[in-house]
Amino acid sequence: MIGNDTLVIRHCIPIVGPSPSDGTPPAPRLRMGVEVRQITFCVRGEASPTLANIALDGLEAVLADRFGRTERRNDRYRVRVVRFADDFIITGISKELLEKQVKPCVEVFLAERGLQLSPEKTRITHISEGFDFLGQNVRRYGITLLTKPSAKNVKTFLDKVRETIRVNRSAKQETLIELLNPMIRGWVSYHRHVVAKKTYKMVDGHIWRALWRWARRRHPTKSCIWVRQKYFRTLGQRHWSFATQTRRDNGESRTLARLYASDTRIVRHVGVKSDANPFDPAWDSYFAQRKNARMLERLQDLSFPKRLWQQQEGKCPGCDQLIDEGDRWVIQPVIPFKDGGTRLATNLKLLDSSCQRPFRIASGKFSASDNRVPAP
């Protein structure tokens, strides 16, 4: 349950110390016999999230000691902590509780570690007004709590797309599509667990208009009909797909089209059990079930690969490892098609992309001209 008010804290910053230009390192501090040096200038580096987790470890325990560790005792205050690196939110029953008790407690905790709250990014807001956290907006509408892509995150993404289109105004259509598709795929994958369908459709509209301007600018003397026929195609039920004909590495013709965000299905995220430990062998079966569920979701619209994956019990016959959602895979014939191999499931195997050649060599039937069906 989320309390009525929320303390939103983003980017704890170090207490002001000596500048790197001074050439003098921060003075060491002794704590329980261990020398600790203040880390003052580590922002947006690869080590920053790890250092933030180390520095903020124990915040939940401090608040639990202050407001109660059990659900029954803490129900009076409803103080909960959600943290990701140096961004975290704390919920509470009232604004007065957060201002007069929770925030001072957090400030004392951070001061012991040479940190302080970022004033411009720390605020207390009611849940009905909503707040942004990790690129998403959390807000209660009546009795319904919804999480959506934040307006700032959407604007940043569209600005990046428009800048990519602007910089590549003289590039080939194929090149532009290959630049845009990974950006679109990554952004929609991040938000596919929240309420984002309307946002996806809105984003598709903005991208289409930017591509239409890109196409019109390249041919200012041509008619709209001519531009449409050159850069847009009818694919399925969609008559204005930004697409072009290209060739694969083996010379086969293919249609390369811009991805649509609205084609991504919204799949609700299933939370991990609080006591689950991925390093404990006792939980191996639990995490394997989660991986299997995500892989089945990925193969939902691919009936034949799904059938092969289930026949193989989710394992690659080449390395005997699980093929999960993040892996690239190929469908490889055991007996090559040129040698009379069929396209039946009994002659096809779903392999991890890195295992296809070792698998063919091990079976003694490898040939450079062997056919394979690549993953989508």
Coordinates of C-alpha atoms in Angstrom, one line a residue, residues 9-15 42-43 48 52 55-56 59 83 85-88 106 109-110 114-119 121-122:
I9 CA 14.8 11.9 -3.5
R10 CA 16.9 11.8 -6.6
H11 CA 20.7 12.0 -6.8
C12 CA 22.2 12.3 -3.4
I13 CA 25.3 14.5 -3.8
P14 CA 28.5 14.6 -1.7
I15 CA 29.0 17.2 0.9
C42 CA 32.2 10.4 -9.1
V43 CA 29.2 11.4 -11.3
S48 CA 28.7 5.4 -9.7
A52 CA 25.8 4.6 -4.5
A55 CA 26.9 4.2 0.4
L56 CA 23.2 3.9 0.8
L59 CA 18.9 3.1 4.8
R83 CA 15.7 2.6 -4.1
A85 CA 21.3 3.4 -7.1
D86 CA 21.2 7.0 -5.8
D87 CA 17.6 7.5 -6.7
F88 CA 15.0 6.5 -4.1
V106 CA 17.6 10.4 6.1
F109 CA 22.1 8.9 7.7
L110 CA 23.6 10.6 4.6
G114 CA 29.7 12.4 3.6
L115 CA 26.5 12.9 1.5
Q116 CA 23.6 15.3 1.4
L117 CA 20.2 15.5 -0.4
S118 CA 20.1 17.3 -3.7
P119 CA 17.8 20.3 -2.9
K121 CA 15.6 17.2 -6.9
T122 CA 14.1 16.4 -3.5

